[in-house]
GROMACS .gro file of C-alpha atoms in nm:
model
  292
    1MET     CA    1   8.861  11.499   7.696
    2VAL     CA    2   9.181  11.501   7.903
    3ASP     CA    3   9.233  11.438   8.262
    4TYR     CA    4   9.465  11.658   8.447
    5ILE     CA    5   9.569  11.641   8.857
    6LEU     CA    6   9.739  11.903   8.990
    7GLY     CA    7   9.888  11.821   9.321
    8VAL     CA    8   9.982  12.195   9.513
    9ALA     CA    9  10.149  12.299   9.876
   10ASP     CA   10   9.773  12.564   9.914
   11PRO     CA   11   9.471  12.483   9.766
   12LEU     CA   12   9.348  12.864   9.876
   13GLN     CA   13   9.642  13.051   9.751
   14TRP     CA   14   9.620  12.788   9.413
   15HIS     CA   15   9.254  12.888   9.334
   16SER     CA   16   9.302  13.259   9.434
   17GLU     CA   17   9.501  13.352   9.163
   18ASN     CA   18   9.367  13.087   8.899
   19LEU     CA   19   9.027  13.257   8.942
   20GLU     CA   20   9.197  13.601   8.886
   21ARG     CA   21   9.351  13.409   8.549
   22ASN     CA   22   9.096  13.221   8.457
   23PRO     CA   23   8.751  13.308   8.606
   24GLY     CA   24   8.582  13.094   8.301
   25HIS     CA   25   8.741  12.783   8.423
   26TYR     CA   26   8.454  12.782   8.741
   27SER     CA   27   8.156  12.771   8.697
   28GLY     CA   28   7.947  13.101   8.760
   29TRP     CA   29   7.802  13.018   9.093
   30MET     CA   30   8.122  12.922   9.215
   31ALA     CA   31   8.321  13.207   9.089
   32ARG     CA   32   8.141  13.449   9.249
   33LEU     CA   33   8.240  13.253   9.617
   34ASP     CA   34   8.534  13.271   9.784
   35THR     CA   35   8.775  13.060   9.738
   36GLY     CA   36   8.741  12.896  10.078
   37ALA     CA   37   8.443  12.733  10.009
   38ILE     CA   38   8.589  12.629   9.691
   39THR     CA   39   8.899  12.439   9.916
   40ARG     CA   40   8.570  12.348  10.180
   41LEU     CA   41   8.361  12.163   9.935
   42ALA     CA   42   8.691  12.005   9.797
   43ASP     CA   43   8.761  11.883  10.175
   44ASN     CA   44   8.431  11.840  10.342
   45ILE     CA   45   8.235  11.724  10.039
   46GLY     CA   46   8.461  11.579   9.833
   47VAL     CA   47   8.801  11.375   9.904
   48GLY     CA   48   9.016  11.650   9.861
   49VAL     CA   49   9.032  11.717   9.500
   50TYR     CA   50   8.838  12.010   9.314
   51PHE     CA   51   8.793  11.946   8.958
   52ASN     CA   52   8.682  12.211   8.677
   53PRO     CA   53   8.593  12.028   8.325
   54PHE     CA   54   8.490  12.126   8.016
   55VAL     CA   55   8.777  12.386   7.954
   56GLU     CA   56   8.980  12.462   7.672
   57TRP     CA   57   9.310  12.469   7.653
   58ARG     CA   58   9.580  12.482   7.368
   59ASP     CA   59   9.323  12.341   7.133
   60LYS     CA   60   9.206  12.073   7.372
   61ARG     CA   61   8.913  11.963   7.577
   62ILE     CA   62   9.009  11.890   7.931
   63LYS     CA   63   8.903  11.810   8.298
   64TYR     CA   64   9.214  11.927   8.533
   65GLY     CA   65   9.142  11.823   8.940
   66VAL     CA   66   9.353  12.032   9.253
   67VAL     CA   67   9.454  11.847   9.523
   68ARG     CA   68   9.656  11.951   9.798
   69MET     CA   69  10.024  11.768   9.722
   70LYS     CA   70  10.038  11.620  10.107
   71ASP     CA   71   9.686  11.455  10.087
   72LEU     CA   72   9.774  11.341   9.744
   73ALA     CA   73  10.096  11.157   9.916
   74MET     CA   74   9.856  11.044  10.171
   75ASP     CA   75   9.625  10.861   9.948
   76VAL     CA   76   9.891  10.692   9.770
   77LEU     CA   77  10.107  10.535  10.036
   78THR     CA   78   9.778  10.450  10.273
   79TRP     CA   79   9.504  10.442  10.067
   80ASP     CA   80   9.286  10.610  10.316
   81ARG     CA   81   9.076  10.730  10.048
   82PHE     CA   82   9.174  10.521   9.760
   83TYR     CA   83   9.087  10.777   9.501
   84LEU     CA   84   9.418  10.878   9.357
   85SER     CA   85   9.623  10.629   9.467
   86GLY     CA   86   9.365  10.416   9.252
   87ARG     CA   87   9.429  10.651   8.917
   88LEU     CA   88   9.819  10.585   8.950
   89GLN     CA   89   9.775  10.277   8.981
   90LYS     CA   90   9.742  10.236   8.625
   91PRO     CA   91   9.982  10.448   8.327
   92VAL     CA   92  10.010  10.789   8.379
   93HIS     CA   93  10.235  11.055   8.253
   94VAL     CA   94  10.430  11.243   8.506
   95LEU     CA   95  10.461  11.620   8.362
   96VAL     CA   96  10.648  11.751   8.651
   97ASP     CA   97  10.766  11.616   8.971
   98ASN     CA   98  10.902  11.834   9.238
   99TRP     CA   99  10.791  11.596   9.579
  100ASP     CA  100  10.924  11.281   9.376
  101ILE     CA  101  10.604  11.104   9.351
  102ARG     CA  102  10.689  10.854   9.109
  103LYS     CA  103  10.978  10.725   9.408
  104VAL     CA  104  10.665  10.717   9.693
  105ASN     CA  105  10.398  10.551   9.413
  106THR     CA  106  10.632  10.268   9.384
  107ILE     CA  107  10.493  10.153   9.712
  108ASN     CA  108  10.164  10.224   9.570
  109LEU     CA  109  10.219   9.938   9.287
  110LYS     CA  110  10.366   9.754   9.542
  111MET     CA  111  10.034   9.756   9.718
  112ALA     CA  112   9.820   9.732   9.417
  113THR     CA  113   9.983   9.394   9.321
  114SER     CA  114   9.989   9.204   9.669
  115ALA     CA  115   9.613   9.278   9.674
  116SER     CA  116   9.552   9.187   9.309
  117LEU     CA  117   9.731   8.883   9.380
  118LEU     CA  118   9.536   8.776   9.657
  119LEU     CA  119   9.206   8.819   9.464
  120LEU     CA  120   9.357   8.606   9.181
  121PRO     CA  121   9.345   8.216   9.144
  122ALA     CA  122   9.642   8.008   9.131
  123GLU     CA  123   9.690   8.047   8.775
  124PHE     CA  124   9.612   8.361   8.559
  125THR     CA  125   9.795   8.574   8.275
  126GLU     CA  126  10.029   8.918   8.263
  127TYR     CA  127   9.667   9.028   8.121
  128ASP     CA  128   9.456   8.926   8.464
  129LEU     CA  129   9.687   9.063   8.693
  130TYR     CA  130   9.680   9.447   8.543
  131ALA     CA  131   9.263   9.360   8.444
  132GLN     CA  132   9.290   9.312   8.816
  133ILE     CA  133   9.518   9.594   8.970
  134CYS     CA  134   9.336   9.815   8.710
  135SER     CA  135   9.002   9.682   8.886
  136LEU     CA  136   9.077   9.785   9.215
  137SER     CA  137   8.995  10.121   9.199
  138TYR     CA  138   8.611  10.057   9.093
  139MET     CA  139   8.490   9.827   9.302
  140GLY     CA  140   8.209   9.974   9.430
  141ASP     CA  141   8.193  10.261   9.198
  142LEU     CA  142   7.871  10.407   9.221
  143ARG     CA  143   7.967  10.510   8.803
  144MET     CA  144   8.034  10.209   8.720
  145LEU     CA  145   7.631  10.105   8.751
  146PHE     CA  146   7.534  10.373   8.472
  147ALA     CA  147   7.772  10.603   8.403
  148GLU     CA  148   8.093  10.444   8.299
  149ASP     CA  149   8.197  10.184   7.966
  150LYS     CA  150   8.138   9.824   8.106
  151ASN     CA  151   8.458   9.798   7.897
  152LYS     CA  152   8.631  10.023   8.063
  153VAL     CA  153   8.902   9.797   8.222
  154LYS     CA  154   8.987   9.583   7.904
  155LYS     CA  155   9.025   9.900   7.729
  156ILE     CA  156   9.242  10.085   7.945
  157VAL     CA  157   9.462   9.722   7.992
  158GLU     CA  158   9.444   9.681   7.610
  159GLY     CA  159   9.523  10.050   7.522
  160SER     CA  160   9.821  10.075   7.785
  161PHE     CA  161   9.928   9.679   7.781
  162GLN     CA  162  10.297   9.764   7.720
  163SER     CA  163  10.299  10.061   7.990
  164PHE     CA  164  10.142   9.810   8.217
  165GLN     CA  165  10.422   9.584   8.122
  166LEU     CA  166  10.717   9.844   8.222
  167MET     CA  167  10.517  10.008   8.500
  168TYR     CA  168  10.450   9.685   8.697
  169LYS     CA  169  10.793   9.508   8.571
  170PRO     CA  170  11.001   9.583   8.924
  171GLN     CA  171  10.708   9.413   9.133
  172ILE     CA  172  10.664   9.149   8.922
  173GLN     CA  173  11.063   9.077   8.968
  174GLU     CA  174  11.037   9.106   9.301
  175TYR     CA  175  10.791   8.902   9.375
  176ILE     CA  176  10.944   8.594   9.161
  177ALA     CA  177  11.301   8.655   9.334
  178GLU     CA  178  11.077   8.614   9.624
  179GLY     CA  179  10.908   8.244   9.524
  180LEU     CA  180  10.566   8.407   9.552
  181LEU     CA  181  10.548   8.387   9.195
  182LYS     CA  182  10.665   8.112   8.913
  183ALA     CA  183  10.666   8.254   8.537
  184SER     CA  184  10.658   8.116   8.204
  185SER     CA  185  10.575   8.244   7.838
  186TYR     CA  186  10.239   8.315   7.694
  187GLY     CA  187  10.270   8.434   7.412
  188GLN     CA  188  10.360   8.804   7.367
  189GLN     CA  189  10.333   8.759   7.774
  190MET     CA  190  10.379   8.603   8.062
  191ALA     CA  191  10.156   8.329   8.254
  192PHE     CA  192  10.185   8.290   8.641
  193GLN     CA  193  10.157   8.046   8.959
  194GLN     CA  194  10.154   8.172   9.254
  195ASP     CA  195  10.209   8.023   9.567
  196CYS     CA  196   9.851   8.006   9.752
  197GLY     CA  197  10.000   7.903  10.079
  198ALA     CA  198   9.941   8.023  10.423
  199SER     CA  199  10.309   8.150  10.480
  200SER     CA  200  10.280   8.363  10.098
  201THR     CA  201   9.871   8.501  10.184
  202ILE     CA  202  10.017   8.629  10.515
  203GLU     CA  203  10.320   8.783  10.311
  204LEU     CA  204  10.150   8.938  10.051
  205PHE     CA  205   9.849   9.104  10.320
  206SER     CA  206  10.129   9.219  10.504
  207TYR     CA  207  10.240   9.448  10.210
  208LEU     CA  208   9.911   9.633  10.204
  209PRO     CA  209   9.866   9.957  10.339
  210TRP     CA  210   9.804   9.960  10.728
  211THR     CA  211   9.435  10.160  10.662
  212ILE     CA  212   9.326   9.853  10.499
  213GLN     CA  213   9.477   9.622  10.804
  214ARG     CA  214   9.359   9.817  11.097
  215ARG     CA  215   8.992   9.814  10.969
  216MET     CA  216   9.025   9.426  10.840
  217GLN     CA  217   9.136   9.380  11.193
  218GLY     CA  218   8.854   9.564  11.388
  219ARG     CA  219   8.600   9.417  11.135
  220PHE     CA  220   8.679   9.080  11.107
  221VAL     CA  221   8.886   8.988  11.343
  222SER     CA  222   8.597   8.750  11.499
  223ASN     CA  223   8.630   8.520  11.223
  224CYS     CA  224   8.897   8.554  11.002
  225ILE     CA  225   9.239   8.741  11.158
  226VAL     CA  226   9.431   8.655  11.451
  227SER     CA  227   9.711   8.871  11.561
  228PHE     CA  228   9.964   8.731  11.778
  229PRO     CA  229  10.076   8.920  12.112
  230GLU     CA  230  10.444   8.866  12.036
  231THR     CA  231  10.422   9.027  11.683
  232PRO     CA  232  10.167   9.292  11.645
  233THR     CA  233  10.281   9.467  11.341
  234ARG     CA  234  10.214   9.098  11.146
  235THR     CA  235   9.812   9.035  11.063
  236VAL     CA  236   9.778   8.649  11.022
  237VAL     CA  237   9.495   8.574  10.764
  238SER     CA  238   9.344   8.197  10.786
  239SER     CA  239   9.377   8.138  10.453
  240LYS     CA  240   9.392   8.304  10.074
  241GLU     CA  241   9.016   8.269  10.007
  242VAL     CA  242   8.918   8.465  10.389
  243ALA     CA  243   9.229   8.748  10.255
  244ALA     CA  244   9.061   8.766   9.918
  245THR     CA  245   8.703   8.840  10.119
  246CYS     CA  246   8.853   9.129  10.362
  247VAL     CA  247   9.029   9.296  10.091
  248ARG     CA  248   8.731   9.298   9.819
  249LYS     CA  249   8.536   9.384  10.113
  250ALA     CA  250   8.737   9.689  10.265
  251LEU     CA  251   8.793   9.821   9.877
  252ARG     CA  252   8.411   9.816   9.779
  253ARG     CA  253   8.364  10.045  10.069
  254ARG     CA  254   8.581  10.251  10.028
  255VAL     CA  255   8.561  10.334   9.667
  256MET     CA  256   8.211  10.350   9.703
  257VAL     CA  257   8.227  10.580   9.997
  258SER     CA  258   8.528  10.830   9.783
  259SER     CA  259   8.298  10.774   9.454
  260ALA     CA  260   7.975  10.901   9.599
  261ARG     CA  261   8.170  11.192   9.775
  262GLN     CA  262   8.344  11.328   9.440
  263ALA     CA  263   8.006  11.268   9.255
  264VAL     CA  264   7.829  11.522   9.500
  265SER     CA  265   8.146  11.750   9.484
  266GLY     CA  266   8.169  11.746   9.156
  267LEU     CA  267   7.764  11.827   9.077
  268LEU     CA  268   7.795  12.109   9.348
  269ALA     CA  269   8.148  12.246   9.153
  270SER     CA  270   8.035  12.256   8.862
  271GLY     CA  271   7.670  12.370   8.812
  272GLY     CA  272   7.326  12.207   8.735
  273ALA     CA  273   7.385  12.300   8.328
  274VAL     CA  274   7.752  12.175   8.335
  275ALA     CA  275   7.700  11.905   8.558
  276ALA     CA  276   7.395  11.752   8.350
  277ARG     CA  277   7.588  11.809   8.044
  278TYR     CA  278   7.910  11.576   8.170
  279LEU     CA  279   7.675  11.320   8.298
  280GLY     CA  280   7.494  11.281   7.991
  281LYS     CA  281   7.803  11.198   7.826
  282LYS     CA  282   7.905  10.938   8.043
  283ILE     CA  283   7.562  10.764   8.068
  284SER     CA  284   7.555  10.802   7.677
  285LYS     CA  285   7.885  10.639   7.657
  286ALA     CA  286   7.776  10.397   7.909
  287TRP     CA  287   7.464  10.309   7.711
  288LYS     CA  288   7.601  10.217   7.381
  289SER     CA  289   7.889  10.018   7.550
  290ARG     CA  290   7.582   9.778   7.667
  291THR     CA  291   7.402   9.792   7.326
  292ILE     CA  292   7.687   9.684   7.090
   0.00000   0.00000   0.00000
């Protein structure tokens, strides 16, 4: 089933028009409600995205999600929900881009690279980097416990390795030029060494979204972070290990909350029968990955 994300200016108007054209895309009980209920479900229970699964379109079965464009841009730039921003850290096909989302997403890719470097050891391969980037949006995801293929990250990276290379080439080149990374050949890919010193750690940490840094300051100020008054925008981390722990905890919490909210929203939106069908397929795939 192919996933599509539709960024729209006004979800209320979009769902109103789509319900008239494609009422069969919605569950029976959602189709009987007004469009305001659909957007409230997405915004107040979910993370701003309303999904219609198991839609037959052009001889394909698809699942599409509808999101307010400004909410998509905010998540990409700040990781406030770390939901669609996580998806856009992996290779995707952008079919229509009227809002320059590709350009906006370069900030997201740099933040993902920085967070991953903080979590990786001093020496690692190109594959390790992409696997770590891919793993960010699954940290704390409750579905990974029972409803996702345990080899999902491995399959994504191996199946899209060249796309990852093209996607992250500018960030890697930038960090090599800045002296944060040293690269060497390693078969068909590259191997890296990173500077794990205090100045490099602080530099990487400063590239993270301000929402993550602000949360870390509030939670961990007593034991791992010091902010100097003369440089209020720069957060100083005592060590790379501390930075990694802070990043891991912050992302796990964010992903756990977002994945749980979106799961509840999806169950309510789909209705009992469709939700059971969708969850059954996910659990079946997850079970097979654990028994092979």
